[in-house]
mmCIF file of C-alpha atoms and ligand atoms in Angstrom:
data_model
loop_
_atom_site.group_PDB
_atom_site.id
_atom_site.type_symbol
_atom_site.label_atom_id
_atom_site.label_comp_id
_atom_site.label_asym_id
_atom_site.label_seq_id
_atom_site.Cartn_x
_atom_site.Cartn_y
_atom_site.Cartn_z
ATOM 1 C CA MET A 1 -31.607 -9.485 -3.736
ATOM 2 C CA ALA A 2 -32.752 -12.586 -4.960
ATOM 3 C CA ALA A 3 -32.683 -14.341 -1.724
ATOM 4 C CA GLU A 4 -34.549 -11.819 -0.262
ATOM 5 C CA SER A 5 -37.479 -11.357 -2.756
ATOM 6 C CA GLN A 6 -37.888 -15.220 -3.188
ATOM 7 C CA GLY A 7 -37.067 -16.307 -0.063
ATOM 8 C CA GLU A 8 -35.077 -19.261 1.027
ATOM 9 C CA PRO A 9 -36.769 -22.004 -0.543
ATOM 10 C CA GLY A 10 -37.211 -20.074 -4.010
ATOM 11 C CA ARG A 11 -33.135 -19.279 -3.634
ATOM 12 C CA ARG A 12 -32.380 -22.858 -2.515
ATOM 13 C CA ALA A 13 -34.481 -24.375 -5.544
ATOM 14 C CA GLU A 14 -32.472 -21.934 -8.136
ATOM 15 C CA LEU A 15 -29.006 -22.773 -6.533
ATOM 16 C CA ALA A 16 -29.651 -26.524 -6.460
ATOM 17 C CA ALA A 17 -30.765 -26.045 -10.152
ATOM 18 C CA SER A 18 -27.620 -24.090 -11.109
ATOM 19 C CA LEU A 19 -25.347 -26.455 -9.193
ATOM 20 C CA GLU A 20 -26.855 -29.507 -11.251
ATOM 21 C CA GLN A 21 -26.018 -27.527 -14.486
ATOM 22 C CA VAL A 22 -22.200 -26.993 -13.578
ATOM 23 C CA ARG A 23 -21.877 -30.011 -12.507
ATOM 24 C CA GLY A 24 -23.152 -31.629 -15.399
ATOM 25 C CA ARG A 25 -20.901 -29.446 -17.398
ATOM 26 C CA ILE A 26 -18.102 -30.147 -15.588
ATOM 27 C CA ASP A 27 -18.703 -34.201 -16.291
ATOM 28 C CA ALA A 28 -19.381 -33.318 -19.719
ATOM 29 C CA ALA A 29 -15.939 -31.799 -20.098
ATOM 30 C CA CYS A 30 -14.112 -34.940 -18.277
ATOM 31 C CA THR A 31 -15.622 -36.983 -20.189
ATOM 32 C CA ALA A 32 -14.418 -35.342 -23.307
ATOM 33 C CA ALA A 33 -10.971 -34.895 -22.351
ATOM 34 C CA GLY A 34 -10.858 -38.916 -20.779
ATOM 35 C CA ARG A 35 -10.893 -37.559 -17.173
ATOM 36 C CA ALA A 36 -12.702 -38.767 -14.078
ATOM 37 C CA PRO A 37 -14.969 -35.941 -12.768
ATOM 38 C CA GLY A 38 -13.709 -36.869 -9.426
ATOM 39 C CA GLU A 39 -10.290 -35.323 -10.453
ATOM 40 C CA VAL A 40 -11.772 -31.801 -10.652
ATOM 41 C CA ARG A 41 -12.939 -29.919 -7.731
ATOM 42 C CA LEU A 42 -15.632 -27.678 -7.741
ATOM 43 C CA LEU A 43 -14.944 -23.985 -5.751
ATOM 44 C CA ALA A 44 -17.905 -21.651 -5.544
ATOM 45 C CA VAL A 45 -16.822 -17.806 -5.700
ATOM 46 C CA THR A 46 -19.361 -16.161 -3.453
ATOM 47 C CA LYS A 47 -18.328 -12.997 -3.964
ATOM 48 C CA THR A 48 -20.932 -9.880 -3.664
ATOM 49 C CA PHE A 49 -23.401 -12.086 -2.919
ATOM 50 C CA PRO A 50 -24.832 -12.811 0.845
ATOM 51 C CA ALA A 51 -23.790 -15.269 3.400
ATOM 52 C CA SER A 52 -27.168 -16.637 3.381
ATOM 53 C CA ASP A 53 -26.453 -17.850 -0.209
ATOM 54 C CA ALA A 54 -23.074 -19.314 0.933
ATOM 55 C CA ALA A 55 -24.924 -21.299 3.680
ATOM 56 C CA LEU A 56 -27.326 -23.147 1.044
ATOM 57 C CA LEU A 57 -24.572 -23.923 -1.064
ATOM 58 C CA SER A 58 -23.013 -25.730 1.840
ATOM 59 C CA ASP A 59 -26.372 -27.239 2.666
ATOM 60 C CA LEU A 60 -25.823 -28.579 -0.517
ATOM 61 C CA GLY A 61 -22.707 -29.986 -0.638
ATOM 62 C CA LEU A 62 -20.657 -27.029 -1.687
ATOM 63 C CA THR A 63 -18.277 -26.451 1.204
ATOM 64 C CA ASP A 64 -15.371 -25.249 -0.957
ATOM 65 C CA LEU A 65 -15.921 -21.205 -0.977
ATOM 66 C CA ALA A 66 -13.839 -18.591 -2.404
ATOM 67 C CA GLU A 67 -13.688 -14.893 -2.176
ATOM 68 C CA ASN A 68 -11.576 -12.610 -3.703
ATOM 69 C CA ARG A 69 -11.346 -9.399 -1.001
ATOM 70 C CA ASP A 70 -10.630 -9.884 2.609
ATOM 71 C CA GLN A 71 -13.009 -6.703 3.453
ATOM 72 C CA GLU A 72 -15.752 -8.803 2.231
ATOM 73 C CA ALA A 73 -14.751 -12.205 3.149
ATOM 74 C CA ALA A 74 -13.852 -11.922 6.672
ATOM 75 C CA PRO A 75 -17.180 -11.219 7.942
ATOM 76 C CA LYS A 76 -19.000 -13.258 5.431
ATOM 77 C CA ALA A 77 -16.740 -16.393 6.726
ATOM 78 C CA ALA A 78 -17.894 -15.416 10.237
ATOM 79 C CA GLU A 79 -21.493 -15.223 9.324
ATOM 80 C CA VAL A 80 -21.519 -18.338 7.744
ATOM 81 C CA ALA A 81 -19.879 -19.859 10.775
ATOM 82 C CA GLU A 82 -22.856 -18.609 12.725
ATOM 83 C CA LEU A 83 -25.132 -19.852 10.346
ATOM 84 C CA ARG A 84 -23.997 -23.501 9.878
ATOM 85 C CA PRO A 85 -22.118 -23.800 13.047
ATOM 86 C CA GLU A 86 -21.818 -27.930 11.751
ATOM 87 C CA ALA A 87 -20.862 -27.146 7.925
ATOM 88 C CA ALA A 88 -17.118 -28.305 7.346
ATOM 89 C CA VAL A 89 -16.819 -24.908 5.545
ATOM 90 C CA ARG A 90 -13.473 -24.198 3.948
ATOM 91 C CA TRP A 91 -12.339 -20.814 2.751
ATOM 92 C CA HIS A 92 -10.212 -19.670 -0.392
ATOM 93 C CA MET A 93 -8.462 -16.578 -1.096
ATOM 94 C CA VAL A 94 -8.525 -16.146 -4.961
ATOM 95 C CA GLY A 95 -8.372 -12.137 -5.205
ATOM 96 C CA ARG A 96 -5.116 -10.118 -5.369
ATOM 97 C CA LEU A 97 -3.985 -9.581 -1.998
ATOM 98 C CA GLN A 98 -1.984 -6.657 -0.172
ATOM 99 C CA ARG A 99 0.663 -7.598 2.358
ATOM 100 C CA ASN A 100 -1.086 -5.918 4.807
ATOM 101 C CA LYS A 101 -4.070 -8.193 4.999
ATOM 102 C CA ALA A 102 -2.121 -11.220 5.482
ATOM 103 C CA LYS A 103 -2.982 -11.310 9.262
ATOM 104 C CA SER A 104 -6.562 -11.016 8.635
ATOM 105 C CA VAL A 105 -6.575 -13.662 5.664
ATOM 106 C CA ALA A 106 -4.903 -16.052 7.866
ATOM 107 C CA GLY A 107 -7.739 -15.724 10.201
ATOM 108 C CA TRP A 108 -10.296 -17.042 7.962
ATOM 109 C CA ALA A 109 -8.738 -18.681 4.866
ATOM 110 C CA SER A 110 -7.785 -22.381 4.037
ATOM 111 C CA GLU A 111 -5.921 -21.944 1.147
ATOM 112 C CA VAL A 112 -4.564 -18.688 -0.557
ATOM 113 C CA GLN A 113 -4.527 -19.369 -4.531
ATOM 114 C CA SER A 114 -3.397 -15.959 -5.267
ATOM 115 C CA VAL A 115 0.169 -15.852 -3.993
ATOM 116 C CA ASP A 116 2.435 -14.061 -6.637
ATOM 117 C CA SER A 117 5.511 -12.990 -4.687
ATOM 118 C CA GLU A 118 7.729 -14.041 -2.301
ATOM 119 C CA ARG A 119 7.225 -10.858 -0.047
ATOM 120 C CA LEU A 120 3.720 -11.779 0.116
ATOM 121 C CA ALA A 121 4.462 -15.696 0.691
ATOM 122 C CA GLU A 122 6.661 -14.128 3.946
ATOM 123 C CA ALA A 123 3.780 -11.980 5.250
ATOM 124 C CA LEU A 124 1.030 -15.014 4.826
ATOM 125 C CA ALA A 125 3.894 -17.221 6.859
ATOM 126 C CA LYS A 126 4.614 -14.912 9.122
ATOM 127 C CA ALA A 127 1.057 -14.057 9.931
ATOM 128 C CA VAL A 128 -0.023 -18.029 10.174
ATOM 129 C CA ARG A 129 2.702 -18.575 12.876
ATOM 130 C CA GLY A 130 1.447 -15.821 14.781
ATOM 131 C CA ALA A 131 -2.229 -17.048 14.411
ATOM 132 C CA GLN A 132 -1.041 -20.285 15.418
ATOM 133 C CA ASP A 133 1.078 -19.019 18.704
ATOM 134 C CA ALA A 134 -2.146 -17.191 19.520
ATOM 135 C CA GLY A 135 -4.090 -20.212 19.220
ATOM 136 C CA THR A 136 -6.525 -19.228 16.618
ATOM 137 C CA ARG A 137 -5.347 -21.227 14.225
ATOM 138 C CA SER A 138 -4.049 -24.980 13.955
ATOM 139 C CA GLU A 139 -3.612 -25.795 10.284
ATOM 140 C CA PRO A 140 -1.017 -24.241 8.239
ATOM 141 C CA LEU A 141 -2.288 -22.476 4.842
ATOM 142 C CA ASP A 142 -2.756 -24.139 1.954
ATOM 143 C CA VAL A 143 -1.255 -22.045 -1.012
ATOM 144 C CA LEU A 144 -1.176 -21.796 -4.537
ATOM 145 C CA LEU A 145 1.066 -19.854 -6.851
ATOM 146 C CA GLN A 146 -0.977 -17.432 -9.105
ATOM 147 C CA ALA A 147 0.479 -17.497 -12.387
ATOM 148 C CA SER A 148 0.128 -14.636 -14.823
ATOM 149 C CA LEU A 149 -1.173 -15.666 -18.703
ATOM 150 C CA ASP A 150 -1.432 -11.429 -19.255
ATOM 151 C CA THR A 151 0.358 -9.535 -21.331
ATOM 152 C CA ALA A 152 3.162 -7.972 -19.068
ATOM 153 C CA GLU A 153 0.756 -4.459 -19.177
ATOM 154 C CA ASP A 154 -2.517 -6.401 -17.818
ATOM 155 C CA ALA A 155 -0.389 -8.556 -15.322
ATOM 156 C CA GLN A 156 0.541 -5.151 -13.783
ATOM 157 C CA ARG A 157 -3.369 -4.521 -12.695
ATOM 158 C CA ARG A 158 -4.337 -8.324 -12.286
ATOM 159 C CA GLY A 159 -1.518 -9.800 -10.611
ATOM 160 C CA GLY A 160 0.436 -12.786 -11.035
ATOM 161 C CA CYS A 161 3.586 -14.132 -11.231
ATOM 162 C CA PRO A 162 5.745 -14.546 -14.881
ATOM 163 C CA LEU A 163 5.702 -17.967 -15.788
ATOM 164 C CA GLU A 164 8.912 -18.360 -16.157
ATOM 165 C CA GLU A 165 9.530 -17.079 -12.627
ATOM 166 C CA LEU A 166 7.175 -19.904 -10.979
ATOM 167 C CA PRO A 167 10.135 -22.164 -10.145
ATOM 168 C CA GLN A 168 11.704 -19.685 -7.973
ATOM 169 C CA LEU A 169 8.629 -18.592 -5.954
ATOM 170 C CA ALA A 170 7.859 -22.243 -5.518
ATOM 171 C CA ASP A 171 11.250 -22.904 -3.999
ATOM 172 C CA ALA A 172 11.014 -19.924 -1.894
ATOM 173 C CA ILE A 173 7.790 -21.263 -0.554
ATOM 174 C CA ALA A 174 9.177 -24.477 0.209
ATOM 175 C CA ARG A 175 11.673 -23.315 2.050
ATOM 176 C CA SER A 176 9.718 -20.943 4.220
ATOM 177 C CA GLY A 177 9.190 -23.649 7.255
ATOM 178 C CA GLU A 178 5.827 -25.537 7.694
ATOM 179 C CA ALA A 179 3.514 -22.648 8.316
ATOM 180 C CA LEU A 180 2.423 -22.895 4.440
ATOM 181 C CA ARG A 181 2.041 -26.055 2.351
ATOM 182 C CA LEU A 182 2.602 -25.184 -1.515
ATOM 183 C CA ARG A 183 -0.155 -26.822 -3.308
ATOM 184 C CA GLY A 184 -0.289 -25.857 -6.749
ATOM 185 C CA VAL A 185 -0.660 -23.158 -9.033
ATOM 186 C CA MET A 186 -3.803 -20.977 -10.001
ATOM 187 C CA ALA A 187 -4.444 -18.658 -13.224
ATOM 188 C CA VAL A 188 -6.954 -16.675 -14.972
ATOM 189 C CA ALA A 189 -7.529 -16.797 -18.700
ATOM 190 C CA PRO A 190 -5.978 -13.818 -20.009
ATOM 191 C CA LEU A 191 -8.194 -10.783 -21.219
ATOM 192 C CA ASP A 192 -9.935 -10.803 -25.223
ATOM 193 C CA ALA A 193 -7.563 -13.971 -25.877
ATOM 194 C CA ASP A 194 -8.184 -17.264 -26.739
ATOM 195 C CA PRO A 195 -8.408 -19.313 -23.057
ATOM 196 C CA GLU A 196 -6.735 -22.443 -24.813
ATOM 197 C CA PRO A 197 -3.461 -21.685 -25.771
ATOM 198 C CA ALA A 198 -3.009 -19.870 -22.724
ATOM 199 C CA PHE A 199 -4.341 -22.662 -20.838
ATOM 200 C CA ALA A 200 -2.128 -25.286 -22.630
ATOM 201 C CA ARG A 201 1.168 -23.026 -21.236
ATOM 202 C CA LEU A 202 -0.217 -22.726 -18.026
ATOM 203 C CA ALA A 203 -0.446 -26.863 -17.511
ATOM 204 C CA GLU A 204 3.078 -27.023 -18.905
ATOM 205 C CA ALA A 205 4.318 -24.280 -16.271
ATOM 206 C CA HIS A 206 2.247 -26.456 -13.507
ATOM 207 C CA ALA A 207 4.104 -29.435 -14.843
ATOM 208 C CA ARG A 208 7.834 -27.944 -14.093
ATOM 209 C CA VAL A 209 6.450 -26.635 -10.824
ATOM 210 C CA ARG A 210 5.651 -30.285 -9.883
ATOM 211 C CA SER A 211 8.384 -31.888 -10.947
ATOM 212 C CA ASP A 212 10.465 -30.489 -8.131
ATOM 213 C CA HIS A 213 7.304 -30.135 -5.935
ATOM 214 C CA PRO A 214 5.518 -33.500 -6.120
ATOM 215 C CA ASP A 215 2.839 -32.289 -3.677
ATOM 216 C CA ALA A 216 1.775 -29.368 -5.843
ATOM 217 C CA VAL A 217 -0.638 -31.173 -7.784
ATOM 218 C CA GLU A 218 -3.542 -28.658 -7.899
ATOM 219 C CA LEU A 219 -3.931 -26.900 -11.334
ATOM 220 C CA SER A 220 -6.897 -24.010 -10.405
ATOM 221 C CA ALA A 221 -8.163 -22.819 -14.058
ATOM 222 C CA GLY A 222 -11.484 -22.317 -15.421
ATOM 223 C CA MET A 223 -14.329 -19.905 -14.270
ATOM 224 C CA SER A 224 -18.182 -19.785 -15.741
ATOM 225 C CA GLY A 225 -17.055 -18.893 -18.992
ATOM 226 C CA ASP A 226 -13.809 -20.984 -19.813
ATOM 227 C CA LEU A 227 -14.073 -24.376 -17.460
ATOM 228 C CA GLU A 228 -14.309 -26.557 -20.672
ATOM 229 C CA ALA A 229 -11.221 -25.479 -21.941
ATOM 230 C CA ALA A 230 -9.382 -25.272 -18.746
ATOM 231 C CA VAL A 231 -10.629 -29.159 -18.003
ATOM 232 C CA ALA A 232 -9.508 -29.903 -21.389
ATOM 233 C CA HIS A 233 -5.985 -28.642 -20.190
ATOM 234 C CA GLY A 234 -5.548 -30.537 -16.800
ATOM 235 C CA SER A 235 -7.438 -28.116 -14.300
ATOM 236 C CA THR A 236 -7.982 -29.776 -11.185
ATOM 237 C CA CYS A 237 -9.835 -26.952 -9.540
ATOM 238 C CA VAL A 238 -12.936 -24.801 -11.454
ATOM 239 C CA ARG A 239 -13.617 -21.537 -9.543
ATOM 240 C CA VAL A 240 -17.070 -20.826 -10.356
ATOM 241 C CA GLY A 241 -19.174 -17.825 -10.020
ATOM 242 C CA THR A 242 -22.062 -16.238 -12.435
ATOM 243 C CA ALA A 243 -22.998 -19.744 -13.428
ATOM 244 C CA LEU A 244 -23.909 -20.324 -9.821
ATOM 245 C CA LEU A 245 -25.196 -17.900 -8.432
ATOM 246 C CA GLY A 246 -26.138 -15.522 -11.305
ATOM 247 C CA GLY A 247 -24.992 -12.455 -12.505
ATOM 248 C CA ARG A 248 -22.884 -9.481 -10.568
ATOM 249 C CA GLY A 249 -23.666 -6.673 -12.748
ATOM 250 C CA LEU A 250 -20.850 -4.050 -14.010
ATOM 251 C CA ALA A 251 -19.647 -2.634 -10.627
ATOM 252 C CA SER A 252 -17.851 -5.902 -9.844
ATOM 253 C CA PRO A 253 -16.289 -7.997 -12.413
HETATM 254 C C1 PLP V 1 -14.705 -13.758 -9.656
HETATM 255 C C2 PLP V 1 -13.861 -14.784 -10.303
HETATM 256 C C3 PLP V 1 -13.691 -16.114 -10.510
HETATM 257 C C4 PLP V 1 -15.543 -16.655 -11.000
HETATM 258 O O1 PLP V 1 -15.570 -15.923 -12.162
HETATM 259 P P1 PLP V 1 -17.409 -16.280 -12.832
HETATM 260 O O2 PLP V 1 -16.973 -15.688 -14.080
HETATM 261 O O3 PLP V 1 -18.168 -15.235 -12.310
HETATM 262 O O4 PLP V 1 -17.356 -17.657 -12.767
HETATM 263 C C5 PLP V 1 -12.693 -16.753 -10.656
HETATM 264 N N1 PLP V 1 -11.698 -16.556 -10.238
HETATM 265 C C6 PLP V 1 -11.512 -15.554 -9.619
HETATM 266 C C7 PLP V 1 -9.778 -15.204 -9.355
HETATM 267 C C8 PLP V 1 -12.489 -14.281 -9.965
HETATM 268 O O5 PLP V 1 -11.822 -13.249 -8.857
#
C-alpha cells in the first residue's frame, strides 16, 4: 500500500496536494454557481484505505470522514481514535446498511447518510437509545435520507428511497423521537447517465422535504467525478474518495 512504501511524510505530502486540488475544484464550482465556498462541506471517503491515511487527513484539518461498510468502519474508527486521541473526527456512514448492523453503527457514527426505509430508521433509533442508556453514546444520531436517482431496477441493488416517498420517510423520522435528528437528503448519481438532470430532480425533492422539516438543510451529493454538477445544483456536502486518496482498484467500486 502507498502509505507503507512511501513512508508517512511522503503520504502526508501526497494527501495535502490532493486535498488542495479538491478544495480548488469545490471553490471553482462554488464561484461558477455564485455560491460561497463555505456552503459546501468536504467529506473524505476513506473506504479501503488504512486508518493511518484517515489520521493524516485529520492532521490536515479534514475531520469529517466517511465509510460505506460497518465491518471496515468500526475497527478503523477505533484505530483512528487511538492514533489521534485529540482529533475531533466525525464519522459518517454513507453505504447500504442492514438493520442488524444498526447497533454497531450507533457505536461509531455521528451521522448516517444512507437511511432509506422506516424500518432502518426504527432500528437505528432503537440502537441509539440503547447506547445512550448504556452510557456509550451521548449525542443523537444525525440522519440523511438516501434518495434514489436510479431506475427501479438499479435501485434494488443500490438502495435509496424513491423521490416521491421521501416526505413520508422524513415525517416518520421526525416522529421517531429524540434519538434521530433529520438533517437532510443524500443521493448518488445514476449509473451511465448525465448527473445534471438527476441532481436537478434531487434538489427539487430536497426542497419539498425542507419545506416541512426546516432543519433538514443538508444536500449530500457529488463525488470525485461529478462534484461540480452537484455543487451547481445546491449540494452542501460532497463525498470524495478517489480524488483525495487515489484509486481503489476494481474489487471495491
Ligand atoms: C465510495 C463512495 C463515494 C466516493 O466516491 P469517489 O468516486 O471515490 O469519490 C461517495 N459516496 C458513496 C456513497 C460512496 O460509496
